[in-house]
Coordinates of C-alpha atoms in Angstrom, one line a residue:
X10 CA 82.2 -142.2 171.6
X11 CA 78.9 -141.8 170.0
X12 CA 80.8 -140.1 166.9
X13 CA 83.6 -142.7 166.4
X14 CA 80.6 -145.2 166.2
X15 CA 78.3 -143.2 163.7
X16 CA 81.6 -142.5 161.6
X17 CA 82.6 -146.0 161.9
X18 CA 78.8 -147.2 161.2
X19 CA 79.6 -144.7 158.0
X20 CA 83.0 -146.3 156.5
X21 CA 81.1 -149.5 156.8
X22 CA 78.1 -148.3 155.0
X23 CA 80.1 -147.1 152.2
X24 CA 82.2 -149.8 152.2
X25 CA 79.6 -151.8 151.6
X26 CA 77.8 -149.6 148.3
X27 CA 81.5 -150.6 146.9
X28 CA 81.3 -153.7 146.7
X29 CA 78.0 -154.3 144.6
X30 CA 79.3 -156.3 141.3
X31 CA 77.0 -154.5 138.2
X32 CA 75.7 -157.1 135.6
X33 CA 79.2 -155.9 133.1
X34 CA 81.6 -156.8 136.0
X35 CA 82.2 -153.7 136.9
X36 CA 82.2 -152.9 141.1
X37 CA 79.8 -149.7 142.0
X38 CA 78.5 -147.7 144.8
X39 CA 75.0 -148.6 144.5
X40 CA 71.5 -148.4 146.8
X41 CA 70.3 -151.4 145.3
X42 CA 70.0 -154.2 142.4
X43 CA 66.6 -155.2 141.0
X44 CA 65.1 -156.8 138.6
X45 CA 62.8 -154.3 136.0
X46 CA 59.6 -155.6 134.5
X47 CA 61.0 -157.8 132.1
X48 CA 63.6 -159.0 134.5
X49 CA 66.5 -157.2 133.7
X50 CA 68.6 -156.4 136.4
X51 CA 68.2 -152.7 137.1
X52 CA 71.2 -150.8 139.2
X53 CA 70.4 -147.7 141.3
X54 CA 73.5 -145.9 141.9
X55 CA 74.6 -144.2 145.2
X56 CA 76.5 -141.7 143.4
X57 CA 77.4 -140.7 139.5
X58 CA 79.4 -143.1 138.2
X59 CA 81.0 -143.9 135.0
X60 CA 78.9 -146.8 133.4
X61 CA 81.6 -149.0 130.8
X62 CA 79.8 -148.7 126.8
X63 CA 81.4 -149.7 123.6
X64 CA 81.3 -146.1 123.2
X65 CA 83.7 -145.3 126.3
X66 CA 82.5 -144.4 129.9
X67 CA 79.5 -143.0 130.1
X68 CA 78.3 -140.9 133.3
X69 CA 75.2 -141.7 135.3
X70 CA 73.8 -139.3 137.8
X71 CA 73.4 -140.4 141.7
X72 CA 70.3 -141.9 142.2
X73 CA 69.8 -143.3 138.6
X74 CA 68.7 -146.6 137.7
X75 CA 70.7 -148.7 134.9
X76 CA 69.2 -151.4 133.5
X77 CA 71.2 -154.4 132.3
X78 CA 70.7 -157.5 129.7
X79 CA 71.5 -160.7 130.7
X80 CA 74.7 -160.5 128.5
X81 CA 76.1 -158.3 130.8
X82 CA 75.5 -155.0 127.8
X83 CA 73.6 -152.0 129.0
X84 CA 70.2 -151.4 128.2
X85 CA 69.0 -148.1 129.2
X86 CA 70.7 -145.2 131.3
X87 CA 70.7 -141.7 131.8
X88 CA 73.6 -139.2 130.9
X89 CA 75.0 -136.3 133.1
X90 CA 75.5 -133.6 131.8
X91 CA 77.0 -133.4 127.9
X92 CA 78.9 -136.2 126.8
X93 CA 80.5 -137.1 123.7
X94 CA 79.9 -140.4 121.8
X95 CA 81.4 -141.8 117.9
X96 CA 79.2 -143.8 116.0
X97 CA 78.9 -145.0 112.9
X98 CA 77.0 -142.2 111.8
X99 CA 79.2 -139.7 113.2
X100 CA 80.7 -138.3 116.3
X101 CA 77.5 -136.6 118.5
X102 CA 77.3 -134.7 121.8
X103 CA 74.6 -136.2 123.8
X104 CA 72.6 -136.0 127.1
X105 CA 69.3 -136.9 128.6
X106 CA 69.7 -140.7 128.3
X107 CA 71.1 -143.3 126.2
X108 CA 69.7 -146.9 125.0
X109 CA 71.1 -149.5 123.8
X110 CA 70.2 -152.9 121.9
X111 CA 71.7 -156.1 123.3
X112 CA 74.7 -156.3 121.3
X113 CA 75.5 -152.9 122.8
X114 CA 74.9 -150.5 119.7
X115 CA 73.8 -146.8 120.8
X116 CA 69.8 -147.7 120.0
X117 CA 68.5 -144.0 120.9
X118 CA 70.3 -140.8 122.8
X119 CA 69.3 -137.1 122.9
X120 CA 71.4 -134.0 120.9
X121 CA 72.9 -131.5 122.8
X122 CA 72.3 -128.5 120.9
X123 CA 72.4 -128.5 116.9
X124 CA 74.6 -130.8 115.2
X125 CA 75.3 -131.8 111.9
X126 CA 74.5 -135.4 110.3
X127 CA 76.1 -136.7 107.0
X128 CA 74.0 -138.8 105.1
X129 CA 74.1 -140.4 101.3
X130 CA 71.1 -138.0 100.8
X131 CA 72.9 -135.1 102.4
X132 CA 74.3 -133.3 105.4
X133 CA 71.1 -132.0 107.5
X134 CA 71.4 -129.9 110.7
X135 CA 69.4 -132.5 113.5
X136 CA 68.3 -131.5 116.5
X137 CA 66.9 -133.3 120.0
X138 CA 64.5 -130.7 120.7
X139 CA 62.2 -127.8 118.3
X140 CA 63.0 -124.8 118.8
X141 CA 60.1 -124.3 121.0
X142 CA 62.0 -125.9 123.6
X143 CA 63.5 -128.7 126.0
X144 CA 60.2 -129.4 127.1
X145 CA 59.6 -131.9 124.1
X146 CA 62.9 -133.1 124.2
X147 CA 61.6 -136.9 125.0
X148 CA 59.6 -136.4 121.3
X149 CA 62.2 -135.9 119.5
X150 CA 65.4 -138.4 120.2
X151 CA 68.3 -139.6 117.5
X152 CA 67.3 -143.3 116.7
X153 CA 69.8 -145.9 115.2
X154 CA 69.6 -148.6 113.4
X155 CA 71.4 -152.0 115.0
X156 CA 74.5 -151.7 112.6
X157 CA 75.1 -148.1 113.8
X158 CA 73.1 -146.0 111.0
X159 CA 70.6 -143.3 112.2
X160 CA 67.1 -144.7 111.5
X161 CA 65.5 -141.0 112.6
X162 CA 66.7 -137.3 113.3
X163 CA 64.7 -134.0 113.5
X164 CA 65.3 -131.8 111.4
X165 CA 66.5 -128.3 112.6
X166 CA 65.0 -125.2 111.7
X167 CA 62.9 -122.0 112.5
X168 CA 60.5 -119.5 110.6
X169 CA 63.9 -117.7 109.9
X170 CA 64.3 -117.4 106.2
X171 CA 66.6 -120.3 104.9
X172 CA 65.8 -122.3 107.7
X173 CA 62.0 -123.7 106.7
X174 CA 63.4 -126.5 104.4
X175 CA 66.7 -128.3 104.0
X176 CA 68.0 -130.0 100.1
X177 CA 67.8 -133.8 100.0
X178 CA 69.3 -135.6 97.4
X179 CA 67.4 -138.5 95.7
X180 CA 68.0 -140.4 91.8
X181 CA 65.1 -138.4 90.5
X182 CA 68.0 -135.1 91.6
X183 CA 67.3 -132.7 94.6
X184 CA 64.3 -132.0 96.5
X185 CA 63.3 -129.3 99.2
X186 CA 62.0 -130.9 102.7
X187 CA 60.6 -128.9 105.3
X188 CA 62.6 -129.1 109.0
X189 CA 61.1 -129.1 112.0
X190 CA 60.1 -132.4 110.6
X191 CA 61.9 -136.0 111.5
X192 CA 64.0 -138.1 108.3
X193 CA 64.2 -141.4 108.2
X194 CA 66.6 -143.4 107.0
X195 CA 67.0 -147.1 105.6
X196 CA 70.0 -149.5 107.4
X197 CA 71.5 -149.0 104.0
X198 CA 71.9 -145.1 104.5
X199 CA 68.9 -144.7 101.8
X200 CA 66.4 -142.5 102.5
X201 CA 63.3 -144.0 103.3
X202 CA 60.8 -141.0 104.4
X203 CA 60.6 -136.9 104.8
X204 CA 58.1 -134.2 104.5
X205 CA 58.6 -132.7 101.1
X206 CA 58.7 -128.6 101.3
X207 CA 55.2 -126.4 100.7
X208 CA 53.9 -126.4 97.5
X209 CA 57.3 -127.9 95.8
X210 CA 57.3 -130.3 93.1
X211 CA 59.5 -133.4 91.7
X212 CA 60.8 -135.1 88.5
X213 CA 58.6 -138.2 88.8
X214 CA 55.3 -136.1 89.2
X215 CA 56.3 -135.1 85.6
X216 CA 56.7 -138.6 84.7
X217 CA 52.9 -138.9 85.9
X218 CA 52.0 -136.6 83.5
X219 CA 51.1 -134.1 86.2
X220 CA 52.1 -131.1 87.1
X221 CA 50.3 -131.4 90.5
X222 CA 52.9 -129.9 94.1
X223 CA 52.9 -132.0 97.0
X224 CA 50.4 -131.5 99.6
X225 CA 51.0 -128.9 102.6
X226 CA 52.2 -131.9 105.5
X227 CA 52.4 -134.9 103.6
X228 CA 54.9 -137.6 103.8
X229 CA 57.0 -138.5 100.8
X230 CA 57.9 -142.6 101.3
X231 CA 61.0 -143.8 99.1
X232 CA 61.9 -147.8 98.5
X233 CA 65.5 -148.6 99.5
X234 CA 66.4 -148.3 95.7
X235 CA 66.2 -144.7 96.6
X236 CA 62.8 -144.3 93.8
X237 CA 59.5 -142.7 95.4
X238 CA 56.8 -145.2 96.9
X239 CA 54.2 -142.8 98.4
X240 CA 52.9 -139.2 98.4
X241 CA 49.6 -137.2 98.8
X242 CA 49.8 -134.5 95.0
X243 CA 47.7 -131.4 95.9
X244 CA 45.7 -132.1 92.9
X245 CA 44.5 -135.6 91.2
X246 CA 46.5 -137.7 88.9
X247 CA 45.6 -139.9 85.6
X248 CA 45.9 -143.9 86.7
X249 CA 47.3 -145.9 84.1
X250 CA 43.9 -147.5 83.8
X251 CA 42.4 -144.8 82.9
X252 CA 40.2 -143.2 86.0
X253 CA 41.6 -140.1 87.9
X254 CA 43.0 -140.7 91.5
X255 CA 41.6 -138.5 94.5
X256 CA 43.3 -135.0 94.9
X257 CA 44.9 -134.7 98.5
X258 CA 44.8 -138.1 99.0
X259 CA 47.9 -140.8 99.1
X260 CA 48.9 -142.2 96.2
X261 CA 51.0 -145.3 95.5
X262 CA 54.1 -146.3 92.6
X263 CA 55.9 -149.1 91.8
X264 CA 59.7 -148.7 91.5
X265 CA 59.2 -148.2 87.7
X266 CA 56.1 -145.2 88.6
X267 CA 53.1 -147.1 87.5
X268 CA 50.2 -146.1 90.2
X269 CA 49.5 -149.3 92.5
X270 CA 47.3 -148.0 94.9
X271 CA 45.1 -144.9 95.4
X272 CA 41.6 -143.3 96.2
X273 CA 39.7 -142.7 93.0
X274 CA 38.2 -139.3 92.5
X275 CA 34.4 -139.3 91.8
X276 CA 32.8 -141.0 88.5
X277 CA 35.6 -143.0 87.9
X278 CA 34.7 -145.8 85.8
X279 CA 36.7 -149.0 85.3
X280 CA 36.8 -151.3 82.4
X281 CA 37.5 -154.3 83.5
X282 CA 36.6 -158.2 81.8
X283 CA 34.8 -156.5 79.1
X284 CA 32.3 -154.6 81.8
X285 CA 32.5 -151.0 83.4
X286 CA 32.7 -150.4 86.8
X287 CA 31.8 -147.6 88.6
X288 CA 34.7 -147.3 91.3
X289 CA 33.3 -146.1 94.7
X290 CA 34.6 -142.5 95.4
X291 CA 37.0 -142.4 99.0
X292 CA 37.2 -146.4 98.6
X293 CA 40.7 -147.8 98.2
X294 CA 41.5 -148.9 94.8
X295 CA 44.6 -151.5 94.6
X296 CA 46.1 -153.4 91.7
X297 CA 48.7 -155.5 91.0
X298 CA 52.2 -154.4 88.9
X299 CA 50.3 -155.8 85.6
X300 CA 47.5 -153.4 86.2
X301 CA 45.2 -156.4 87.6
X302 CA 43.1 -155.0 90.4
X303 CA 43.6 -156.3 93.7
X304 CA 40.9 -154.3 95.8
X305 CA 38.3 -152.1 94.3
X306 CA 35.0 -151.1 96.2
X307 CA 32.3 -151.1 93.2
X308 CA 28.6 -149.5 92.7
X309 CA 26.8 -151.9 91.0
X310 CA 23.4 -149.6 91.4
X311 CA 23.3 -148.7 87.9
X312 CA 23.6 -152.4 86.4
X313 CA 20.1 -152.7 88.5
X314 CA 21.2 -155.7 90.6
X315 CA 18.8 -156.2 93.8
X316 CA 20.2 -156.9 97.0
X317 CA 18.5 -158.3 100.0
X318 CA 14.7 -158.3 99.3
X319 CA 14.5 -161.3 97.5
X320 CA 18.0 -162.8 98.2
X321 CA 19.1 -161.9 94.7
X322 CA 21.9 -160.0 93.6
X323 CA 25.6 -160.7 92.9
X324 CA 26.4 -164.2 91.9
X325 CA 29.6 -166.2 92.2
X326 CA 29.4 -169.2 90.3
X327 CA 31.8 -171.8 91.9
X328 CA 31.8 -174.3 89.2
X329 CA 33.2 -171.8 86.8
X330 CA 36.0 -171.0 88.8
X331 CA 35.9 -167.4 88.2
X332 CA 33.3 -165.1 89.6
X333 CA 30.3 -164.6 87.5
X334 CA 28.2 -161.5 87.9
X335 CA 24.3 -162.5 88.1
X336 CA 20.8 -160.8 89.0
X337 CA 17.6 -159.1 88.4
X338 CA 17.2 -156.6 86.2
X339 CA 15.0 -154.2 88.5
X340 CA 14.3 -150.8 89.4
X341 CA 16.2 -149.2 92.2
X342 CA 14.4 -148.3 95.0
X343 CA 13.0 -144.8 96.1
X344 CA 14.8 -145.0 99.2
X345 CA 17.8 -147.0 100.7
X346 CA 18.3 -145.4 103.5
X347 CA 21.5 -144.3 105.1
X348 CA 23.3 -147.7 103.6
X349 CA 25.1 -147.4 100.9
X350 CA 22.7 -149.3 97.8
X351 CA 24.8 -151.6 95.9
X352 CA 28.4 -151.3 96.8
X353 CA 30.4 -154.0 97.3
X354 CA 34.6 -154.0 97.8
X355 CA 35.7 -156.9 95.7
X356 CA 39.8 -158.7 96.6
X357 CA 41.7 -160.9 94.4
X358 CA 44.7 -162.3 94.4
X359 CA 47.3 -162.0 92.2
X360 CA 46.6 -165.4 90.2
X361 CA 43.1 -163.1 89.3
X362 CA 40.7 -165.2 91.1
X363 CA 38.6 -163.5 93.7
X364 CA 39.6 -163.5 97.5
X365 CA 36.9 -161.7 99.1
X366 CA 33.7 -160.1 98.8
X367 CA 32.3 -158.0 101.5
X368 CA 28.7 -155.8 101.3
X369 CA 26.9 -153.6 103.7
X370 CA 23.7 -154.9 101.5
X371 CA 23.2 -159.0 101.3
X372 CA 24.2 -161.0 98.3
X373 CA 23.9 -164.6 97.5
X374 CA 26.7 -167.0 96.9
X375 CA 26.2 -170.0 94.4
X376 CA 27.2 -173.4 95.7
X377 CA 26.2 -175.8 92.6
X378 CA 22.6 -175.0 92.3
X379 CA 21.8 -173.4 95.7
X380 CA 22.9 -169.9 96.8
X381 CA 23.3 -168.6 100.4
X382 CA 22.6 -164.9 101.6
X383 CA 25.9 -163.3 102.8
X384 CA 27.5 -159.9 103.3
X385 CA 31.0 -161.3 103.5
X386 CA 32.7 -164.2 102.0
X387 CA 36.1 -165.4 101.4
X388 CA 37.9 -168.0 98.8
X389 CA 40.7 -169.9 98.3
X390 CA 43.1 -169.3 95.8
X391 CA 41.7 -172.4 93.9
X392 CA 38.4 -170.5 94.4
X393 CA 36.8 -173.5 96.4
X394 CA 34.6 -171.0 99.4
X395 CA 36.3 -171.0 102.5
X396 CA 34.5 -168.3 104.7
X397 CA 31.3 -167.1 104.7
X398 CA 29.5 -164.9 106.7
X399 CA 25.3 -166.0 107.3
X400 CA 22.8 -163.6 106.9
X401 CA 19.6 -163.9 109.5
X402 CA 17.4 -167.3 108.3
X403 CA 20.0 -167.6 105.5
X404 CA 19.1 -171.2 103.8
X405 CA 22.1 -173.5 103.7
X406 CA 22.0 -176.4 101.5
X407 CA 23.1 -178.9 103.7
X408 CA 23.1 -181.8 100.6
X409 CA 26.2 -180.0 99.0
X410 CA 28.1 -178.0 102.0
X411 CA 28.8 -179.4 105.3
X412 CA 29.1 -176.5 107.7
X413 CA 31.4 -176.3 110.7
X414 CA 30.8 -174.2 113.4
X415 CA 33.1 -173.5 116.4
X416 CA 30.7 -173.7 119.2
X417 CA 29.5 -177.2 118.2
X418 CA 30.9 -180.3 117.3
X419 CA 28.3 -181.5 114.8
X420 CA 25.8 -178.2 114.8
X421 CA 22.7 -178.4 113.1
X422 CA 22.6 -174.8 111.5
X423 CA 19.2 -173.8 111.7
X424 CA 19.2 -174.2 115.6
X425 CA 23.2 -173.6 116.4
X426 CA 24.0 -170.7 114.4
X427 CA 23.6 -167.2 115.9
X428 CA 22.9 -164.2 113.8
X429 CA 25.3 -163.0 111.4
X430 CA 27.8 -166.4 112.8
X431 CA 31.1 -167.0 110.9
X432 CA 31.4 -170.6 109.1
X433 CA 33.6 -172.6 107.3
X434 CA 31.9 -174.6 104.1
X435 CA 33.7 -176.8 102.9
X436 CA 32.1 -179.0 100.0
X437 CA 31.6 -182.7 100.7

């Protein structure tokens, strides 16, 4: 008697994990339906089941959870055992787990094995996992882009001979990439990134008048046009304007391989509005397509301008509307200390009027005939001040400014402003 009721106590129970309705419509065997942390309904199955995709069934193992949008589409499950998908990229075998956007595109999935993937750059053998095993197999998944093209795949390979680097095609012709390294791809198919091999070279570091190799590890960037945007050259390279760029250090083109951005190797000197600059060694050095700079960090110690001890210094006259470089001719002093002397990083925009100024050591600002004590101040485009940053007992002069502060209302400056407070000055 006992036994016909546990049995029956059994149909029931199992008759009633049949009956759950999943999010797509389809009726499961399921322990329970929740909602995840971003309220998705999440599914834990009683026992595998075969979970509808736009890529066919898919298994699920007992006891797994599958998460749902509200559209009804999968969002995440995970795969038992190897099982074979067709994308737009190709036709994989895949385990581990599977992800998908909203629309229901594969979003990521794990390899089984090696596999190839054919690509307008080339075929590459991908991989889920190094060789060093499964245990990093979550690092290293096949990503997709939403229309079906692989965003990112590993690269196979070993320390077996013909195995270190794979052939990539690009417009500038073919180039070795290391493997054990990921690819990544444009939506367009283009390639958009890869490690280029040890100590190879390519046709555009010709065109730089260089005959510098790529560094050991670096990543070679490519725009969609397929042309190169970024590498790190194992030796320095001659900027258009004249200075040379930083060896081992990233360099920048535009799509027609002028140098847009870089780190300027030491004594580099700028000419620039009839003056010479000495660029800051491992500053960032920026400019725009028609060789205008947009960021340059400068050393301004050997044109003797004084900063901080008598609030003299750099100058920006605001009823020029360009910056104007001002100050005392004085001797620099026998010791600054651990702060950089004289260095300031100077932004413009692209209509060539200064953005920002920014200074470990205080400069003054001209407003009309007054100047205020700053490290860091920014402009408008017009070049009317926008943002200025006080230094301690910094004089404004309240008769041409009005500053705004955001603690107050209608602050008087010498009693509301902390040290070092960010303003707003606007002229009245």
């Amino acid at each position: 008697m006992k036994k016909a009721a546990l049995l029956a106590a059994i149909t029931i129970a199992m008759a009633a994990l049949t009956a759950e309705t999943l999010p797509n419509g389809q009726n499961a065997p399921v322990l329970k339906i929740t909602n995840d942390e971003e309220g998705n309904k999440a599914a834990v199955l009683a026992q595998p089941f075969e979970i509808e995709t736009k890529y066919g069934n898919l298994t699920a193992p007992a006891t797994s959870t599958v998460t749902f949008y509200e559209n009804g589409n999968v969002k995440s499950m995970q795969l038992e055992g190897s099982q074979e998908i067709e994308t737009e990229a190709g036709k994989f075998a895949v385990n581990t787990r599977a992800e998908f956007y909203e629309s229901g595109i594969i979003k990521l999935t794990f390899l089984e094995g090696t596999q190839q993937l054919e690509t307008k750059a080339g075929t590459f053998n991908i991989a889920a996992t190094p060789s060093s095993g499964a245990a990093l197999a979550k690092d290293k998944p096949l990503i997709f882009h939403e229309n079906g093209t692989v965003t990112s795949a590993y690269l196979y390979g070993s320390s077996a001979p013909g195995e270190r680097t794979a052939t990539a095609k690009t417009p500038d012709g073919e180039m070795e990439i290391r493997t054990r390294n990921f690819i990544i791809f444009y939506e367009s198919g283009n390639l958009e990134s890869a490690v280029p091999a040890d100590g190879s070279t390519a046709a555009f570091l010709t065109k730089l008048k260089s005959n510098a190799k790529f560094n050991s590890g670096s990543t070679l960037t490519f725009y969609e046009s397929g042309k190169p945007k970024s590498f790190t050259p194992s030796s320095s390279l001659k900027h258009q304007l004249g200075f040379s760029t930083k060896a081992r250090s990233e360099v920048v083109i535009s799509e027609d391989g002028k140098i847009i951005s870089c780190i300027p190797d030491r004594a580099s000197t700028l000419k620039f509005n009839g003056e010479y600059w000495h660029l800051s060694p491992s500053m960032p050095f920026k400019n725009f397509e028609d060789n205008f700079p947009e960021e340059m960090t400068v050393d301004m110690t050997d044109k003797h301008f004084l900063f901080g001890l008598e609030q003299a210094g750099i100058y920006f006259d605001l009823e020029e509307g360009t910056p104007v470089m001002q100050g005392k001719t004085v001797k620099r002093p026998e010791s600054s200390g651990s702060v950089p002397y004289g260095v300031i990083t100077l932004k413009f925009f692209s209509t060539k009027t200064l953005r920002s100024a920014v200074s470990r050591n205080p400069f003054v600002v001209k407003v009309g005939a007054n100047g205020i004590s700053t490290t860091n101040v920014e402009f408008n485009e017009n070049f009317s001040l926008k943002k200025i940053l006080l230094s301690p007992y910094a004089e404004v002069p309240m008769e041409t400014t009005t500053v705004q502060v955001s603690t107050a209302e209608n602050p008087d400056v010498k009693v509301a402003r902390k040290k070092y407070t960010s303003c707003i000055l606007q002229k009245v």
